[in-house]
Short mmCIF file of C-alpha atoms in Angstrom, two decimals:
data_model
loop_
_atom_site.label_atom_id
_atom_site.label_comp_id
_atom_site.label_asym_id
_atom_site.label_seq_id
_atom_site.Cartn_x
_atom_site.Cartn_y
_atom_site.Cartn_z
CA UNK N 1 -10.00 -9.93 32.88
CA UNK N 2 -11.36 -13.27 34.29
CA UNK N 3 -10.94 -14.72 30.68
CA UNK N 4 -7.05 -14.66 31.30
CA UNK N 5 -7.55 -17.04 34.19
CA UNK N 6 -5.34 -20.34 33.68
CA UNK N 7 -3.35 -18.80 30.53
CA UNK N 8 0.41 -19.02 30.52
CA UNK N 9 2.32 -15.79 29.81
CA UNK N 10 5.28 -15.82 27.74
CA UNK N 11 7.08 -13.20 29.09
CA UNK N 12 7.73 -11.27 32.48
CA UNK N 13 5.28 -8.72 33.73
CA UNK N 14 7.01 -5.66 34.63
CA UNK N 15 5.62 -2.74 36.41
CA UNK N 16 6.48 1.17 35.37
CA UNK N 17 9.76 1.03 37.57
CA UNK N 18 10.98 -2.19 35.42
CA UNK N 19 10.34 -4.51 38.34
CA UNK N 20 9.10 -7.86 37.47
CA UNK N 21 5.90 -8.59 39.17
CA UNK N 22 4.81 -12.01 37.64
CA UNK N 23 7.57 -14.21 35.94
CA UNK N 24 7.50 -15.73 32.60
CA UNK N 25 5.96 -19.04 32.08
CA UNK N 26 3.44 -18.33 35.15
CA UNK N 27 -0.26 -19.53 34.78
CA UNK N 28 -2.48 -16.78 35.74
CA UNK N 29 -4.61 -17.17 38.93
CA UNK N 30 -6.78 -14.95 40.75
CA UNK N 31 -4.04 -13.39 42.60
CA UNK N 32 -2.13 -12.59 39.52
CA UNK N 33 -4.98 -10.78 38.14
CA UNK N 34 -5.52 -8.52 41.13
CA UNK N 35 -1.72 -7.84 41.17
CA UNK N 36 -2.19 -6.95 37.60
CA UNK N 37 -4.91 -4.49 38.57
CA UNK N 38 -2.88 -2.91 41.22
CA UNK N 39 0.28 -2.21 39.44
CA UNK N 40 -1.68 -1.07 36.68
CA UNK N 41 0.18 -3.14 33.91
CA UNK N 42 -1.64 -2.79 30.45
CA UNK N 43 -3.41 -5.97 29.48
CA UNK N 44 -2.46 -5.35 25.97
CA UNK N 45 1.29 -5.82 26.71
CA UNK N 46 0.64 -9.39 27.84
CA UNK N 47 1.57 -12.19 25.51
CA UNK N 48 0.56 -15.88 26.11
CA UNK N 49 2.14 -18.91 24.99
CA UNK N 50 -0.82 -20.27 23.43
CA UNK N 51 -1.45 -17.23 21.52
CA UNK N 52 -2.29 -17.82 17.87
CA UNK N 53 -2.29 -14.86 15.60
CA UNK N 54 -3.91 -15.66 12.21
CA UNK N 55 -2.93 -14.08 10.16
CA UNK N 56 0.24 -12.87 11.65
CA UNK N 57 1.17 -9.38 11.90
CA UNK N 58 4.00 -9.49 9.26
CA UNK N 59 1.52 -11.01 6.77
CA UNK N 60 -1.04 -8.49 7.57
CA UNK N 61 1.81 -5.78 7.06
CA UNK N 62 3.02 -7.20 3.73
CA UNK N 63 -0.70 -7.40 2.51
CA UNK N 64 -1.46 -3.82 3.38
CA UNK N 65 1.99 -2.71 1.91
CA UNK N 66 0.59 -4.38 -1.32
CA UNK N 67 -2.60 -2.72 -1.15
CA UNK N 68 -1.47 0.58 -0.51
CA UNK N 69 1.17 0.38 -3.24
CA UNK N 70 -1.77 -0.43 -5.77
CA UNK N 71 -3.99 2.32 -4.35
CA UNK N 72 -1.04 4.97 -4.40
CA UNK N 73 0.08 3.89 -7.99
CA UNK N 74 -3.44 4.64 -9.27
CA UNK N 75 -2.72 8.31 -8.85
CA UNK N 76 -0.31 8.07 -11.75
CA UNK N 77 -3.23 7.14 -14.09
CA UNK N 78 -6.22 8.86 -12.44
CA UNK N 79 -4.41 11.89 -10.91
CA UNK N 80 -6.80 11.63 -8.03
CA UNK N 81 -5.91 10.22 -4.69
CA UNK N 82 -8.07 7.34 -3.65
CA UNK N 83 -8.76 8.61 -0.33
CA UNK N 84 -12.00 6.81 0.51
CA UNK N 85 -10.30 3.49 -0.45
CA UNK N 86 -7.32 4.03 1.55
CA UNK N 87 -9.56 4.98 4.59
CA UNK N 88 -11.65 1.83 4.07
CA UNK N 89 -9.00 -0.70 2.99
CA UNK N 90 -5.62 0.37 4.50
CA UNK N 91 -6.25 2.14 7.58
CA UNK N 92 -8.18 -0.41 9.54
CA UNK N 93 -5.31 -2.80 9.01
CA UNK N 94 -2.83 -0.42 10.17
CA UNK N 95 -4.87 0.30 13.23
CA UNK N 96 -5.11 -3.42 13.70
CA UNK N 97 -1.03 -3.87 13.23
CA UNK N 98 -0.56 -1.19 16.02
CA UNK N 99 -2.25 -3.43 18.46
CA UNK N 100 0.41 -6.00 18.64
CA UNK N 101 1.27 -6.38 22.11
CA UNK N 102 4.82 -7.41 21.07
CA UNK N 103 6.22 -3.82 20.03
CA UNK N 104 9.69 -5.31 18.76
CA UNK N 105 7.81 -7.90 16.70
CA UNK N 106 5.68 -5.04 15.47
CA UNK N 107 8.67 -2.72 14.68
CA UNK N 108 10.26 -5.85 12.54
CA UNK N 109 7.02 -6.36 10.82
CA UNK N 110 6.88 -2.70 9.45
CA UNK N 111 10.61 -2.37 8.72
CA UNK N 112 11.56 -1.18 5.22
CA UNK N 113 13.42 -3.78 3.38
CA UNK N 114 12.68 -4.57 -0.27
CA UNK N 115 10.03 -1.94 -1.29
CA UNK N 116 10.90 0.69 1.08
CA UNK N 117 8.63 3.65 -0.11
CA UNK N 118 5.46 1.81 0.60
CA UNK N 119 6.78 -0.06 3.71
CA UNK N 120 7.69 3.22 5.13
CA UNK N 121 3.93 4.65 4.45
CA UNK N 122 2.66 1.64 6.44
CA UNK N 123 5.28 1.83 9.10
CA UNK N 124 5.00 5.33 9.85
CA UNK N 125 1.25 4.94 9.82
CA UNK N 126 1.62 2.02 12.33
CA UNK N 127 4.10 3.89 14.74
CA UNK N 128 2.16 7.02 14.61
CA UNK N 129 -0.94 5.23 15.71
CA UNK N 130 0.97 3.58 18.37
CA UNK N 131 2.50 6.97 19.74
CA UNK N 132 -1.35 8.36 19.55
CA UNK N 133 -2.40 5.60 21.82
CA UNK N 134 0.45 6.27 24.35
CA UNK N 135 -0.68 9.74 24.31
CA UNK N 136 -4.39 8.92 25.27
CA UNK N 137 -5.73 10.02 21.83
CA UNK N 138 -9.42 9.25 21.15
CA UNK N 139 -10.20 6.65 18.55
CA UNK N 140 -11.66 9.42 16.56
CA UNK N 141 -8.39 11.29 16.69
CA UNK N 142 -6.45 8.17 16.02
CA UNK N 143 -8.43 7.36 12.86
CA UNK N 144 -7.42 11.00 11.44
CA UNK N 145 -3.68 10.40 12.56
CA UNK N 146 -3.46 6.97 10.96
CA UNK N 147 -4.70 8.22 7.71
CA UNK N 148 -2.50 11.34 7.87
CA UNK N 149 0.55 9.39 8.66
CA UNK N 150 -0.06 6.92 5.82
CA UNK N 151 -0.47 9.67 3.48
CA UNK N 152 2.44 11.76 4.70
CA UNK N 153 4.75 10.99 1.86
CA UNK N 154 2.00 11.05 -0.83
CA UNK N 155 4.34 13.98 -2.47
CA UNK N 156 6.81 11.53 -3.61
CA UNK N 157 4.76 10.24 -6.14
CA UNK N 158 5.89 13.14 -8.08
CA UNK N 159 9.65 12.76 -7.57
CA UNK N 160 11.51 10.59 -9.95
CA UNK N 161 11.83 7.00 -8.71
CA UNK N 162 15.47 6.76 -9.81
CA UNK N 163 16.07 9.71 -7.44
CA UNK N 164 14.06 8.22 -4.42
CA UNK N 165 16.08 4.88 -4.80
CA UNK N 166 19.34 6.46 -5.48
CA UNK N 167 22.01 4.30 -3.72
CA UNK N 168 24.57 7.10 -3.04
CA UNK N 169 24.24 10.63 -1.78
CA UNK N 170 22.01 13.03 -3.62
CA UNK N 171 23.44 15.89 -5.38
CA UNK N 172 22.19 19.33 -3.72
CA UNK N 173 19.85 19.60 -6.91
CA UNK N 174 18.55 16.29 -6.07
CA UNK N 175 18.06 17.02 -2.48
CA UNK N 176 16.12 20.29 -3.40
CA UNK N 177 13.73 18.22 -5.44
CA UNK N 178 13.14 15.68 -3.02
CA UNK N 179 12.19 18.15 -0.29
CA UNK N 180 9.47 19.54 -2.78
CA UNK N 181 7.51 16.32 -1.98
CA UNK N 182 6.00 18.15 1.12
CA UNK N 183 4.72 21.06 -1.09
CA UNK N 184 3.54 18.55 -3.81
CA UNK N 185 1.78 16.24 -1.00
CA UNK N 186 -0.07 19.31 0.60
CA UNK N 187 -1.22 20.41 -3.09
CA UNK N 188 -2.35 17.09 -3.91
CA UNK N 189 -4.42 16.53 -0.81
CA UNK N 190 -5.72 20.19 -0.84
CA UNK N 191 -7.35 18.94 -4.17
CA UNK N 192 -8.92 15.81 -2.78
CA UNK N 193 -12.33 15.44 -1.37
CA UNK N 194 -12.35 14.24 2.17
CA UNK N 195 -8.85 15.32 3.36
CA UNK N 196 -9.23 17.50 6.39
CA UNK N 197 -6.56 20.30 7.46
CA UNK N 198 -4.85 17.87 9.90
CA UNK N 199 -4.15 15.50 6.87
CA UNK N 200 -2.83 18.17 4.47
CA UNK N 201 -0.98 19.96 7.04
CA UNK N 202 1.07 16.46 7.86
CA UNK N 203 2.04 16.28 4.24
CA UNK N 204 3.44 19.46 4.44
CA UNK N 205 4.96 19.59 7.98
CA UNK N 206 6.37 16.34 8.78
CA UNK N 207 9.77 17.71 7.98
CA UNK N 208 9.42 20.89 10.19
CA UNK N 209 11.26 21.10 13.45
CA UNK N 210 10.84 23.08 16.71
CA UNK N 211 13.97 25.05 16.15
CA UNK N 212 12.94 26.38 12.79
CA UNK N 213 15.44 24.53 11.13
CA UNK N 214 13.22 22.04 9.13
CA UNK N 215 11.50 22.42 5.81
CA UNK N 216 9.80 23.70 3.62
CA UNK N 217 8.74 26.72 5.58
CA UNK N 218 11.23 26.65 8.63
CA UNK N 219 8.12 26.84 11.08
CA UNK N 220 8.73 26.67 14.99
CA UNK N 221 7.36 24.86 17.68
CA UNK N 222 3.71 26.09 18.16
CA UNK N 223 3.37 26.65 14.53
CA UNK N 224 3.72 23.07 13.91
CA UNK N 225 0.49 21.12 14.06
CA UNK N 226 0.55 18.28 16.88
CA UNK N 227 -0.14 15.41 14.17
CA UNK N 228 2.85 16.57 12.09
CA UNK N 229 4.96 16.40 15.30
CA UNK N 230 3.94 12.93 16.13
CA UNK N 231 4.23 11.65 12.29
CA UNK N 232 7.90 13.43 12.38
CA UNK N 233 9.05 11.14 15.34
CA UNK N 234 7.40 7.83 13.74
CA UNK N 235 9.05 8.96 10.42
CA UNK N 236 12.44 8.99 11.96
CA UNK N 237 12.33 6.18 13.90
CA UNK N 238 11.23 3.95 10.95
CA UNK N 239 13.70 5.46 8.45
CA UNK N 240 16.64 4.77 10.81
CA UNK N 241 15.62 1.54 11.80
CA UNK N 242 15.19 0.37 8.29
CA UNK N 243 17.63 -0.84 5.48
CA UNK N 244 17.51 1.60 2.71
CA UNK N 245 19.35 1.98 -0.67
CA UNK N 246 21.93 4.62 0.82
CA UNK N 247 22.47 3.07 4.56
CA UNK N 248 22.02 0.02 6.82
CA UNK N 249 19.70 0.07 9.58
CA UNK N 250 21.06 1.81 12.74
CA UNK N 251 21.73 -0.04 16.01
CA UNK N 252 18.90 0.45 18.36
CA UNK N 253 21.26 2.38 21.04
CA UNK N 254 22.24 4.61 18.29
CA UNK N 255 18.62 5.68 17.12
CA UNK N 256 17.55 6.23 20.85
CA UNK N 257 20.44 8.26 21.75
CA UNK N 258 20.37 10.39 18.62
CA UNK N 259 16.72 11.06 18.98
CA UNK N 260 17.01 12.06 22.45
CA UNK N 261 20.01 14.40 21.45
CA UNK N 262 18.07 16.00 18.49
CA UNK N 263 20.63 14.60 15.89
CA UNK N 264 17.89 14.16 13.54
CA UNK N 265 16.51 17.69 14.12
CA UNK N 266 14.48 19.32 17.05
CA UNK N 267 11.57 16.98 17.44
CA UNK N 268 8.95 17.59 20.06
CA UNK N 269 10.72 16.61 23.42
CA UNK N 270 7.31 15.28 25.00
CA UNK N 271 6.50 13.15 22.14
CA UNK N 272 9.92 11.75 21.84
CA UNK N 273 9.97 11.15 25.70
CA UNK N 274 6.64 9.30 25.42
CA UNK N 275 7.71 7.17 22.53
CA UNK N 276 11.01 5.99 23.76
CA UNK N 277 10.09 5.39 27.37
CA UNK N 278 7.16 3.12 26.40
CA UNK N 279 9.68 1.48 24.22
CA UNK N 280 12.33 1.03 26.66
CA UNK N 281 10.23 -0.21 29.53
CA UNK N 282 9.12 -3.07 27.44
CA UNK N 283 12.43 -4.33 26.97
CA UNK N 284 12.64 -5.96 30.43
CA UNK N 285 12.90 -9.84 29.85
CA UNK N 286 13.83 -9.37 26.35
CA UNK N 287 16.99 -10.99 24.71
CA UNK N 288 19.52 -8.62 23.36
CA UNK N 289 22.56 -8.29 21.54
CA UNK N 290 25.34 -6.15 22.99
CA UNK N 291 27.59 -3.95 20.62
CA UNK N 292 30.39 -6.53 21.51
CA UNK N 293 28.49 -9.42 20.20
CA UNK N 294 27.41 -10.97 23.51
CA UNK N 295 23.69 -11.93 24.09
CA UNK N 296 22.02 -11.32 27.29
CA UNK N 297 18.54 -10.48 28.95
CA UNK N 298 17.48 -7.14 30.37
CA UNK N 299 16.48 -7.68 34.05
CA UNK N 300 16.39 -4.22 35.29
CA UNK N 301 15.85 -0.54 34.21
CA UNK N 302 18.06 1.92 35.86
CA UNK N 303 15.29 4.45 37.09
CA UNK N 304 17.66 7.45 36.56
CA UNK N 305 18.64 6.20 33.11
CA UNK N 306 16.18 3.55 31.61
CA UNK N 307 18.37 3.44 28.56
CA UNK N 308 21.47 1.77 30.23
CA UNK N 309 19.75 -1.13 31.98
CA UNK N 310 21.10 -4.28 34.15
CA UNK N 311 21.97 -7.20 31.66
CA UNK N 312 22.13 -10.87 32.55
CA UNK N 313 24.51 -13.01 30.60
CA UNK N 314 24.50 -16.44 32.00
CA UNK N 315 25.50 -15.73 35.81
CA UNK N 316 27.18 -12.31 35.13
CA UNK N 317 25.31 -9.20 35.53
CA UNK N 318 26.50 -5.95 33.52
CA UNK N 319 25.38 -2.48 34.49
CA UNK N 320 25.45 -0.47 31.33
CA UNK N 321 25.23 2.81 32.94
CA UNK N 322 28.98 1.77 34.41
CA UNK N 323 30.37 0.61 31.05
CA UNK N 324 29.89 3.72 28.76
CA UNK N 325 31.72 1.73 25.59
CA UNK N 326 29.19 -1.02 25.78
CA UNK N 327 25.56 -0.62 24.55
CA UNK N 328 22.40 -2.70 23.17
CA UNK N 329 22.95 -3.17 19.45
CA UNK N 330 19.84 -5.30 18.66
CA UNK N 331 16.56 -6.43 20.28
CA UNK N 332 15.91 -9.83 19.48
CA UNK N 333 12.22 -10.83 18.50
#
């Protein structure tokens, strides 16, 4: 950590309780470094004002989306998944993007926009890797998880593009066909040399839910592989926060609330909790747009409900836990 001495931090450094320990624009000295150690602040969360990222994470994301599209599309000609090339050329970049200490810039860089299908594969790969780190997975486990997440929708290569990109609601027949991408992906990966069971199961199970109401097999809780549960959380967050042919990106507070309440299906509660709490605790000091259009800064997290923080707008302080009709629509990057 000594190489941080004299560097100026861009944002407030906060502890696990949402309290600002070192204010933004501070030049780090020895006392600051000791404070960072004692408060157990993750050094990967520190962003410095002099930090230069070349290439940018967005450029890396765009590049790897193009690479993955080319590799995935090669299946249509060869009828073989280029697993070795994906492992060599795509997964390392996905893992590097997931190290972006500014997670909201990270989310923005992998949100689906124009080429949703392939941006989604990369986005889910990045978010799953991020969740895996927060769950303290080893590098070996993360490597398999990153690959499994990147390939989770590989079966959609067998679904007609006009159905995947249909702007309106799918018919029952069309939706039944789309759901088969889980089985198609499983079968494709089972025939691929080097794809272990965690990777094939992720393709099959990422739409299964703890209550048995998912598909294709209606599996419950312990019947679902843990990697598939992680990928399910990343899959939903990325899909709901991205603009798609048939819906706009959902507001931040809606996604968080609906994931908590299981509106997208019964996800693993521990994984959801770890994911959302790690996101929310990193919002302190960030500029946000409220649902009434006003712009403010999150200054404190409510320890009893971290999703309704204290907001400062100029000289006014707003406690979202006491104003139920007011929420965070967007977190600025």
